[in-house]
Amino acid sequence: MSRETAVAKKERTLKIIAVLQRTYPNAHCELNFSSPLQLLVATILSAQCTDKRVNIVTAELFKKYPGARDFAAAPLPEIEAAVKTTGFFRNKAKNIKACCAALVEKFGGEVPRTMDELHALAGVGRKTANVVLGNAFGINVGVVVDTHVTRLSNRLGLTQKKDAVKIEQELMRLVPQKDWMLFSHWLIWHGRRRCNARKPDCENCEIQKFCPQIGVKNF
């Protein structure tokens, strides 16, 4: 693809959005949750772990610890044992306990609704805060940038950046704010179902004509 102007890239992005919206009309967060707290905990656990594994773990975890006070009061080794199969379990358990203690102390056990307040909690980076704000509260503050969003936004030529914060900044300029959360879901669903890392199904790809296929090896 020849050098693309900013206007042309934005127009192409809107075309990609229109197709993905039609292709994945029911796209949603694939972590199971029934409250903002559950989503917060599940997202912390999802680092370097599949959503499927997290959902298996949280099915029992949320029965045992139904609220922030329960997590805050639980012995750390007990939480570690409960989340062990998600990987990096010691750090995750420590962050969940500290995060929930802060929720109890500062917010009455409730999850706050601002980026700054969420970002200040243990184990909560910008990606996790965006997941919670967008999916639990319907607040579009930014774009969730995970491994799928990073890979597809580079493959689609929407950015050349590798740093999640810089990718998010570029995507926020290209994607209408009302679609920020859904855009992440659309790319994640497309990455899992069509555009995988090693062998993307370009032949049947719904957005193939808008994709420069950057980094795709032709076999």
PDB file of C-alpha atoms in Angstrom:
ATOM      1  CA  MET A   1       0.000   0.000   0.000  1.00  0.00           C
ATOM      2  CA  SER A   2       1.354   3.428  -0.996  1.00  0.00           C
ATOM      3  CA  ARG A   3       1.659   6.085   1.658  1.00  0.00           C
ATOM      4  CA  GLU A   4      -1.835   6.759   2.985  1.00  0.00           C
ATOM      5  CA  THR A   5      -3.063  10.175   4.007  1.00  0.00           C
ATOM      6  CA  ALA A   6      -4.650  10.678   7.428  1.00  0.00           C
ATOM      7  CA  VAL A   7      -8.016  11.371   5.781  1.00  0.00           C
ATOM      8  CA  ALA A   8      -7.802   8.233   3.633  1.00  0.00           C
ATOM      9  CA  LYS A   9      -6.852   6.099   6.642  1.00  0.00           C
ATOM     10  CA  LYS A  10      -9.805   7.404   8.627  1.00  0.00           C
ATOM     11  CA  GLU A  11     -12.158   6.686   5.723  1.00  0.00           C
ATOM     12  CA  ARG A  12     -10.737   3.165   5.404  1.00  0.00           C
ATOM     13  CA  THR A  13     -11.127   2.645   9.146  1.00  0.00           C
ATOM     14  CA  LEU A  14     -14.806   3.585   8.937  1.00  0.00           C
ATOM     15  CA  LYS A  15     -15.286   1.055   6.136  1.00  0.00           C
ATOM     16  CA  ILE A  16     -13.580  -1.626   8.243  1.00  0.00           C
ATOM     17  CA  ILE A  17     -15.849  -0.745  11.172  1.00  0.00           C
ATOM     18  CA  ALA A  18     -18.986  -1.021   9.020  1.00  0.00           C
ATOM     19  CA  VAL A  19     -18.044  -4.518   7.830  1.00  0.00           C
ATOM     20  CA  LEU A  20     -16.971  -5.776  11.257  1.00  0.00           C
ATOM     21  CA  GLN A  21     -20.192  -4.446  12.775  1.00  0.00           C
ATOM     22  CA  ARG A  22     -22.219  -6.459  10.256  1.00  0.00           C
ATOM     23  CA  THR A  23     -19.999  -9.525  10.691  1.00  0.00           C
ATOM     24  CA  TYR A  24     -20.036  -9.553  14.495  1.00  0.00           C
ATOM     25  CA  PRO A  25     -23.311  -7.896  15.551  1.00  0.00           C
ATOM     26  CA  ASN A  26     -23.243  -9.671  18.919  1.00  0.00           C
ATOM     27  CA  ALA A  27     -19.586  -9.023  19.756  1.00  0.00           C
ATOM     28  CA  HIS A  28     -19.082  -8.621  23.492  1.00  0.00           C
ATOM     29  CA  CYS A  29     -16.600  -9.160  26.300  1.00  0.00           C
ATOM     30  CA  GLU A  30     -16.028 -12.910  26.601  1.00  0.00           C
ATOM     31  CA  LEU A  31     -15.157 -12.789  30.289  1.00  0.00           C
ATOM     32  CA  ASN A  32     -18.111 -13.917  32.420  1.00  0.00           C
ATOM     33  CA  PHE A  33     -19.262 -11.382  35.011  1.00  0.00           C
ATOM     34  CA  SER A  34     -22.418 -10.158  36.709  1.00  0.00           C
ATOM     35  CA  SER A  35     -21.056  -7.051  38.447  1.00  0.00           C
ATOM     36  CA  PRO A  36     -18.365  -4.401  37.909  1.00  0.00           C
ATOM     37  CA  LEU A  37     -16.274  -6.005  40.668  1.00  0.00           C
ATOM     38  CA  GLN A  38     -16.412  -9.406  39.004  1.00  0.00           C
ATOM     39  CA  LEU A  39     -15.314  -7.898  35.703  1.00  0.00           C
ATOM     40  CA  LEU A  40     -12.475  -6.044  37.425  1.00  0.00           C
ATOM     41  CA  VAL A  41     -11.192  -9.220  39.080  1.00  0.00           C
ATOM     42  CA  ALA A  42     -11.630 -11.297  35.913  1.00  0.00           C
ATOM     43  CA  THR A  43      -9.707  -8.744  33.859  1.00  0.00           C
ATOM     44  CA  ILE A  44      -6.826  -8.726  36.341  1.00  0.00           C
ATOM     45  CA  LEU A  45      -6.737 -12.527  36.063  1.00  0.00           C
ATOM     46  CA  SER A  46      -6.844 -12.413  32.248  1.00  0.00           C
ATOM     47  CA  ALA A  47      -3.287 -11.078  31.894  1.00  0.00           C
ATOM     48  CA  GLN A  48      -1.265 -13.724  30.017  1.00  0.00           C
ATOM     49  CA  CYS A  49      -4.230 -16.103  30.317  1.00  0.00           C
ATOM     50  CA  THR A  50      -7.114 -17.122  28.080  1.00  0.00           C
ATOM     51  CA  ASP A  51     -10.645 -15.927  28.755  1.00  0.00           C
ATOM     52  CA  LYS A  52     -11.746 -19.567  28.771  1.00  0.00           C
ATOM     53  CA  ARG A  53      -9.400 -20.438  31.629  1.00  0.00           C
ATOM     54  CA  VAL A  54     -10.361 -17.300  33.560  1.00  0.00           C
ATOM     55  CA  ASN A  55     -14.049 -18.164  33.234  1.00  0.00           C
ATOM     56  CA  ILE A  56     -13.403 -21.641  34.625  1.00  0.00           C
ATOM     57  CA  VAL A  57     -11.569 -20.172  37.622  1.00  0.00           C
ATOM     58  CA  THR A  58     -14.019 -17.350  38.341  1.00  0.00           C
ATOM     59  CA  ALA A  59     -17.044 -19.670  38.279  1.00  0.00           C
ATOM     60  CA  GLU A  60     -15.929 -20.916  41.702  1.00  0.00           C
ATOM     61  CA  LEU A  61     -13.997 -17.822  42.779  1.00  0.00           C
ATOM     62  CA  PHE A  62     -17.021 -15.535  42.703  1.00  0.00           C
ATOM     63  CA  LYS A  63     -19.083 -17.996  44.741  1.00  0.00           C
ATOM     64  CA  LYS A  64     -16.399 -18.022  47.420  1.00  0.00           C
ATOM     65  CA  TYR A  65     -15.781 -14.266  47.400  1.00  0.00           C
ATOM     66  CA  PRO A  66     -18.993 -12.476  46.406  1.00  0.00           C
ATOM     67  CA  GLY A  67     -17.833  -8.946  47.306  1.00  0.00           C
ATOM     68  CA  ALA A  68     -14.801  -6.710  47.704  1.00  0.00           C
ATOM     69  CA  ARG A  69     -14.865  -7.164  51.487  1.00  0.00           C
ATOM     70  CA  ASP A  70     -14.631 -10.931  51.056  1.00  0.00           C
ATOM     71  CA  PHE A  71     -11.531 -10.658  48.865  1.00  0.00           C
ATOM     72  CA  ALA A  72      -9.970  -8.068  51.183  1.00  0.00           C
ATOM     73  CA  ALA A  73     -10.495 -10.247  54.257  1.00  0.00           C
ATOM     74  CA  ALA A  74      -9.330 -13.520  52.686  1.00  0.00           C
ATOM     75  CA  PRO A  75      -5.842 -14.869  53.524  1.00  0.00           C
ATOM     76  CA  LEU A  76      -3.481 -14.250  50.612  1.00  0.00           C
ATOM     77  CA  PRO A  77      -2.429 -17.935  50.276  1.00  0.00           C
ATOM     78  CA  GLU A  78      -6.104 -18.856  49.954  1.00  0.00           C
ATOM     79  CA  ILE A  79      -6.607 -16.468  47.021  1.00  0.00           C
ATOM     80  CA  GLU A  80      -3.350 -17.671  45.465  1.00  0.00           C
ATOM     81  CA  ALA A  81      -4.566 -21.263  45.536  1.00  0.00           C
ATOM     82  CA  ALA A  82      -7.897 -20.277  43.995  1.00  0.00           C
ATOM     83  CA  VAL A  83      -6.337 -18.435  41.021  1.00  0.00           C
ATOM     84  CA  LYS A  84      -3.210 -20.565  40.563  1.00  0.00           C
ATOM     85  CA  THR A  85      -4.120 -21.983  37.156  1.00  0.00           C
ATOM     86  CA  THR A  86      -4.351 -18.499  35.579  1.00  0.00           C
ATOM     87  CA  GLY A  87      -0.568 -18.077  35.794  1.00  0.00           C
ATOM     88  CA  PHE A  88       1.471 -15.425  37.637  1.00  0.00           C
ATOM     89  CA  PHE A  89      -0.914 -16.267  40.472  1.00  0.00           C
ATOM     90  CA  ARG A  90       1.067 -14.764  43.345  1.00  0.00           C
ATOM     91  CA  ASN A  91       1.163 -11.316  41.789  1.00  0.00           C
ATOM     92  CA  LYS A  92      -2.457 -11.540  40.643  1.00  0.00           C
ATOM     93  CA  ALA A  93      -3.671 -12.632  44.085  1.00  0.00           C
ATOM     94  CA  LYS A  94      -1.697  -9.855  45.788  1.00  0.00           C
ATOM     95  CA  ASN A  95      -3.146  -7.255  43.427  1.00  0.00           C
ATOM     96  CA  ILE A  96      -6.729  -8.529  43.801  1.00  0.00           C
ATOM     97  CA  LYS A  97      -6.516  -8.439  47.589  1.00  0.00           C
ATOM     98  CA  ALA A  98      -4.913  -4.980  47.651  1.00  0.00           C
ATOM     99  CA  CYS A  99      -7.318  -3.662  45.030  1.00  0.00           C
ATOM    100  CA  CYS A 100     -10.364  -4.864  46.957  1.00  0.00           C
ATOM    101  CA  ALA A 101      -8.989  -3.496  50.234  1.00  0.00           C
ATOM    102  CA  ALA A 102      -8.713  -0.087  48.561  1.00  0.00           C
ATOM    103  CA  LEU A 103     -12.260  -0.401  47.195  1.00  0.00           C
ATOM    104  CA  VAL A 104     -13.554  -1.065  50.701  1.00  0.00           C
ATOM    105  CA  GLU A 105     -11.530   1.730  52.280  1.00  0.00           C
ATOM    106  CA  LYS A 106     -12.090   4.449  49.660  1.00  0.00           C
ATOM    107  CA  PHE A 107     -15.269   3.551  47.788  1.00  0.00           C
ATOM    108  CA  GLY A 108     -17.436   1.552  50.184  1.00  0.00           C
ATOM    109  CA  GLY A 109     -16.658  -1.654  48.330  1.00  0.00           C
ATOM    110  CA  GLU A 110     -17.943  -0.311  45.005  1.00  0.00           C
ATOM    111  CA  VAL A 111     -15.948  -0.009  41.779  1.00  0.00           C
ATOM    112  CA  PRO A 112     -15.342   3.640  40.804  1.00  0.00           C
ATOM    113  CA  ARG A 113     -16.349   5.002  37.415  1.00  0.00           C
ATOM    114  CA  THR A 114     -13.376   7.154  36.426  1.00  0.00           C
ATOM    115  CA  MET A 115     -10.113   6.301  34.708  1.00  0.00           C
ATOM    116  CA  ASP A 116      -7.982   8.052  37.336  1.00  0.00           C
ATOM    117  CA  GLU A 117      -9.630   6.281  40.280  1.00  0.00           C
ATOM    118  CA  LEU A 118      -9.451   2.868  38.615  1.00  0.00           C
ATOM    119  CA  HIS A 119      -5.899   3.344  37.396  1.00  0.00           C
ATOM    120  CA  ALA A 120      -4.779   4.073  40.962  1.00  0.00           C
ATOM    121  CA  LEU A 121      -5.885   0.612  42.140  1.00  0.00           C
ATOM    122  CA  ALA A 122      -3.385  -2.244  42.503  1.00  0.00           C
ATOM    123  CA  GLY A 123      -3.067  -4.324  39.336  1.00  0.00           C
ATOM    124  CA  VAL A 124      -5.206  -1.963  37.256  1.00  0.00           C
ATOM    125  CA  GLY A 125      -3.547  -0.521  34.171  1.00  0.00           C
ATOM    126  CA  ARG A 126      -5.192   1.546  31.488  1.00  0.00           C
ATOM    127  CA  LYS A 127      -6.318  -1.531  29.553  1.00  0.00           C
ATOM    128  CA  THR A 128      -8.080  -3.041  32.578  1.00  0.00           C
ATOM    129  CA  ALA A 129      -9.680   0.298  33.437  1.00  0.00           C
ATOM    130  CA  ASN A 130     -10.959   0.650  29.856  1.00  0.00           C
ATOM    131  CA  VAL A 131     -12.423  -2.873  29.969  1.00  0.00           C
ATOM    132  CA  VAL A 132     -14.316  -2.126  33.190  1.00  0.00           C
ATOM    133  CA  LEU A 133     -15.500   1.339  32.203  1.00  0.00           C
ATOM    134  CA  GLY A 134     -16.665   0.263  28.767  1.00  0.00           C
ATOM    135  CA  ASN A 135     -18.252  -3.083  29.578  1.00  0.00           C
ATOM    136  CA  ALA A 136     -19.568  -2.583  33.111  1.00  0.00           C
ATOM    137  CA  PHE A 137     -20.601   1.074  32.856  1.00  0.00           C
ATOM    138  CA  GLY A 138     -20.877   1.840  29.131  1.00  0.00           C
ATOM    139  CA  ILE A 139     -18.329   4.640  29.446  1.00  0.00           C
ATOM    140  CA  ASN A 140     -16.047   5.075  26.413  1.00  0.00           C
ATOM    141  CA  VAL A 141     -12.875   6.645  27.788  1.00  0.00           C
ATOM    142  CA  GLY A 142     -10.458   4.808  25.489  1.00  0.00           C
ATOM    143  CA  VAL A 143      -9.782   1.756  23.342  1.00  0.00           C
ATOM    144  CA  VAL A 144      -8.834  -1.557  24.929  1.00  0.00           C
ATOM    145  CA  VAL A 145      -5.497  -2.611  23.413  1.00  0.00           C
ATOM    146  CA  ASP A 146      -4.718  -6.285  24.003  1.00  0.00           C
ATOM    147  CA  THR A 147      -2.582  -8.659  21.934  1.00  0.00           C
ATOM    148  CA  HIS A 148      -5.302  -9.134  19.294  1.00  0.00           C
ATOM    149  CA  VAL A 149      -5.931  -5.397  18.912  1.00  0.00           C
ATOM    150  CA  THR A 150      -2.181  -4.751  18.716  1.00  0.00           C
ATOM    151  CA  ARG A 151      -1.682  -7.429  16.063  1.00  0.00           C
ATOM    152  CA  LEU A 152      -4.684  -6.561  13.902  1.00  0.00           C
ATOM    153  CA  SER A 153      -4.268  -2.785  14.044  1.00  0.00           C
ATOM    154  CA  ASN A 154      -0.689  -3.266  12.802  1.00  0.00           C
ATOM    155  CA  ARG A 155      -1.692  -5.824  10.159  1.00  0.00           C
ATOM    156  CA  LEU A 156      -4.432  -3.497   8.940  1.00  0.00           C
ATOM    157  CA  GLY A 157      -1.968  -0.610   8.706  1.00  0.00           C
ATOM    158  CA  LEU A 158      -3.896   1.518  11.193  1.00  0.00           C
ATOM    159  CA  THR A 159      -0.728   2.022  13.224  1.00  0.00           C
ATOM    160  CA  GLN A 160       2.936   1.064  13.150  1.00  0.00           C
ATOM    161  CA  LYS A 161       3.312   1.404  16.904  1.00  0.00           C
ATOM    162  CA  LYS A 162       3.949  -1.538  19.235  1.00  0.00           C
ATOM    163  CA  ASP A 163       3.394   0.274  22.544  1.00  0.00           C
ATOM    164  CA  ALA A 164      -0.202  -0.147  23.773  1.00  0.00           C
ATOM    165  CA  VAL A 165      -0.587   3.466  24.923  1.00  0.00           C
ATOM    166  CA  LYS A 166       0.595   4.845  21.562  1.00  0.00           C
ATOM    167  CA  ILE A 167      -1.606   2.391  19.651  1.00  0.00           C
ATOM    168  CA  GLU A 168      -4.597   3.479  21.720  1.00  0.00           C
ATOM    169  CA  GLN A 169      -3.904   7.144  20.985  1.00  0.00           C
ATOM    170  CA  GLU A 170      -3.784   6.487  17.246  1.00  0.00           C
ATOM    171  CA  LEU A 171      -6.939   4.362  17.248  1.00  0.00           C
ATOM    172  CA  MET A 172      -8.825   6.984  19.246  1.00  0.00           C
ATOM    173  CA  ARG A 173      -8.132   9.445  16.430  1.00  0.00           C
ATOM    174  CA  LEU A 174      -9.374   7.032  13.772  1.00  0.00           C
ATOM    175  CA  VAL A 175     -12.419   5.470  15.445  1.00  0.00           C
ATOM    176  CA  PRO A 176     -15.528   7.432  16.496  1.00  0.00           C
ATOM    177  CA  GLN A 177     -15.743   7.631  20.295  1.00  0.00           C
ATOM    178  CA  LYS A 178     -19.114   5.886  20.390  1.00  0.00           C
ATOM    179  CA  ASP A 179     -17.421   2.807  18.887  1.00  0.00           C
ATOM    180  CA  TRP A 180     -14.263   2.701  21.021  1.00  0.00           C
ATOM    181  CA  MET A 181     -15.316  -0.254  23.160  1.00  0.00           C
ATOM    182  CA  LEU A 182     -17.010  -2.182  20.376  1.00  0.00           C
ATOM    183  CA  PHE A 183     -14.058  -1.634  18.041  1.00  0.00           C
ATOM    184  CA  SER A 184     -11.888  -3.559  20.491  1.00  0.00           C
ATOM    185  CA  HIS A 185     -14.443  -6.378  20.614  1.00  0.00           C
ATOM    186  CA  TRP A 186     -14.721  -6.491  16.818  1.00  0.00           C
ATOM    187  CA  LEU A 187     -10.951  -6.766  16.375  1.00  0.00           C
ATOM    188  CA  ILE A 188     -10.663  -9.356  19.161  1.00  0.00           C
ATOM    189  CA  TRP A 189     -13.471 -11.473  17.691  1.00  0.00           C
ATOM    190  CA  HIS A 190     -11.997 -11.161  14.195  1.00  0.00           C
ATOM    191  CA  GLY A 191      -8.554 -12.070  15.513  1.00  0.00           C
ATOM    192  CA  ARG A 192      -9.887 -15.199  17.192  1.00  0.00           C
ATOM    193  CA  ARG A 193     -12.214 -16.311  14.426  1.00  0.00           C
ATOM    194  CA  ARG A 194     -10.583 -15.269  11.144  1.00  0.00           C
ATOM    195  CA  CYS A 195      -7.302 -13.366  11.420  1.00  0.00           C
ATOM    196  CA  ASN A 196      -5.107 -15.513  13.627  1.00  0.00           C
ATOM    197  CA  ALA A 197      -1.440 -14.783  14.141  1.00  0.00           C
ATOM    198  CA  ARG A 198       0.269 -17.550  12.197  1.00  0.00           C
ATOM    199  CA  LYS A 199      -2.170 -18.448   9.447  1.00  0.00           C
ATOM    200  CA  PRO A 200      -4.856 -15.818   8.840  1.00  0.00           C
ATOM    201  CA  ASP A 201      -7.760 -16.842   6.622  1.00  0.00           C
ATOM    202  CA  CYS A 202      -7.245 -13.985   4.164  1.00  0.00           C
ATOM    203  CA  GLU A 203      -9.119 -15.762   1.369  1.00  0.00           C
ATOM    204  CA  ASN A 204     -12.398 -15.672   3.304  1.00  0.00           C
ATOM    205  CA  CYS A 205     -11.744 -12.496   5.279  1.00  0.00           C
ATOM    206  CA  GLU A 206     -14.643 -10.075   5.342  1.00  0.00           C
ATOM    207  CA  ILE A 207     -12.345  -7.023   5.397  1.00  0.00           C
ATOM    208  CA  GLN A 208      -9.688  -8.362   3.026  1.00  0.00           C
ATOM    209  CA  LYS A 209     -10.114  -5.564   0.474  1.00  0.00           C
ATOM    210  CA  PHE A 210      -9.400  -2.939   3.138  1.00  0.00           C
ATOM    211  CA  CYS A 211      -6.341  -4.739   4.517  1.00  0.00           C
ATOM    212  CA  PRO A 212      -2.747  -4.260   3.308  1.00  0.00           C
ATOM    213  CA  GLN A 213      -1.872  -7.569   5.005  1.00  0.00           C
ATOM    214  CA  ILE A 214       1.198  -6.112   6.673  1.00  0.00           C
ATOM    215  CA  GLY A 215       3.450  -8.878   7.964  1.00  0.00           C
ATOM    216  CA  VAL A 216       1.377 -11.674   6.432  1.00  0.00           C
ATOM    217  CA  LYS A 217       3.487 -14.341   4.776  1.00  0.00           C
ATOM    218  CA  ASN A 218       2.152 -15.716   1.522  1.00  0.00           C
ATOM    219  CA  PHE A 219       2.729 -19.453   1.358  1.00  0.00           C
TER     220      PHE A 219
END
